[in-house]
XYZ file of C-alpha atoms in Angstrom:
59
model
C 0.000 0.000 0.000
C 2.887 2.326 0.993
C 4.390 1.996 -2.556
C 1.409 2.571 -4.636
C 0.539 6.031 -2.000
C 4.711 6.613 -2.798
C 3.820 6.069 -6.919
C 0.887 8.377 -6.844
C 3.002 11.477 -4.787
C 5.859 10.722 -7.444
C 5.823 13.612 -10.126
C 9.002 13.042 -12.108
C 7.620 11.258 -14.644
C 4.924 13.851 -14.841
C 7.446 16.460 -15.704
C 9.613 14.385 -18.315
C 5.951 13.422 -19.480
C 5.201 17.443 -20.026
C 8.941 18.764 -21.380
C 7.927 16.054 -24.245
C 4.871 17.030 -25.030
C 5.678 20.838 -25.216
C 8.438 19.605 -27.314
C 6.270 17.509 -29.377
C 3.825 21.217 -29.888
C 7.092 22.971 -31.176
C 8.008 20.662 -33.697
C 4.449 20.204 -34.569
C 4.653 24.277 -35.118
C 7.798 24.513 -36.691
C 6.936 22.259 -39.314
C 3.504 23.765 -39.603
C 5.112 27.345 -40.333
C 7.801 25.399 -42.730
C 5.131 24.106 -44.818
C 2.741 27.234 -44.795
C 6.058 29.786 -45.833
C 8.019 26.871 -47.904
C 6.538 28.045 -51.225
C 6.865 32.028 -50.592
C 10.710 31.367 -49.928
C 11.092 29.253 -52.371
C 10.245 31.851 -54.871
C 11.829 34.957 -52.588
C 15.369 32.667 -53.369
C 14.374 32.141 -56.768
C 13.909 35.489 -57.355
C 17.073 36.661 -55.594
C 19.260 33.818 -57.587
C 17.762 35.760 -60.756
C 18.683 38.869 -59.915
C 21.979 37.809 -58.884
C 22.217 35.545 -62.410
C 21.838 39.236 -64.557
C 23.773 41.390 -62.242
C 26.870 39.380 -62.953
C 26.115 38.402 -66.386
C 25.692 42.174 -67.489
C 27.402 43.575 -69.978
């Protein structure tokens, strides 16, 4: 009885339990945002590489 009262009080593996879910949220954001802005810069670097292409292929 002692140990299951001890097992209940124990909140360790709460807290590891909660550090991996918030990390789990980030990632879950970060490749959220990735995928929403992954286009625009795609075509911001494509657009940039041009530019850089003509400025050094002037005349």
């Amino acid at each position: 009885m002692n140990l299951i009262a001890r097992f209940i009080k124990e909140e360790d593996g709460a807290t590891a339990i909660e550090y991996g879910l918030i990390a789990g949220l980030v990632a879950v954001a970060i490749i959220t945002a990735l995928s929403l802005l992954g286009g625009s810069l795609e075509n911001l670097f494509g657009d940039v590489a041009n530019q850089v292409d003509e400025a050094t292929s002037g005349p």
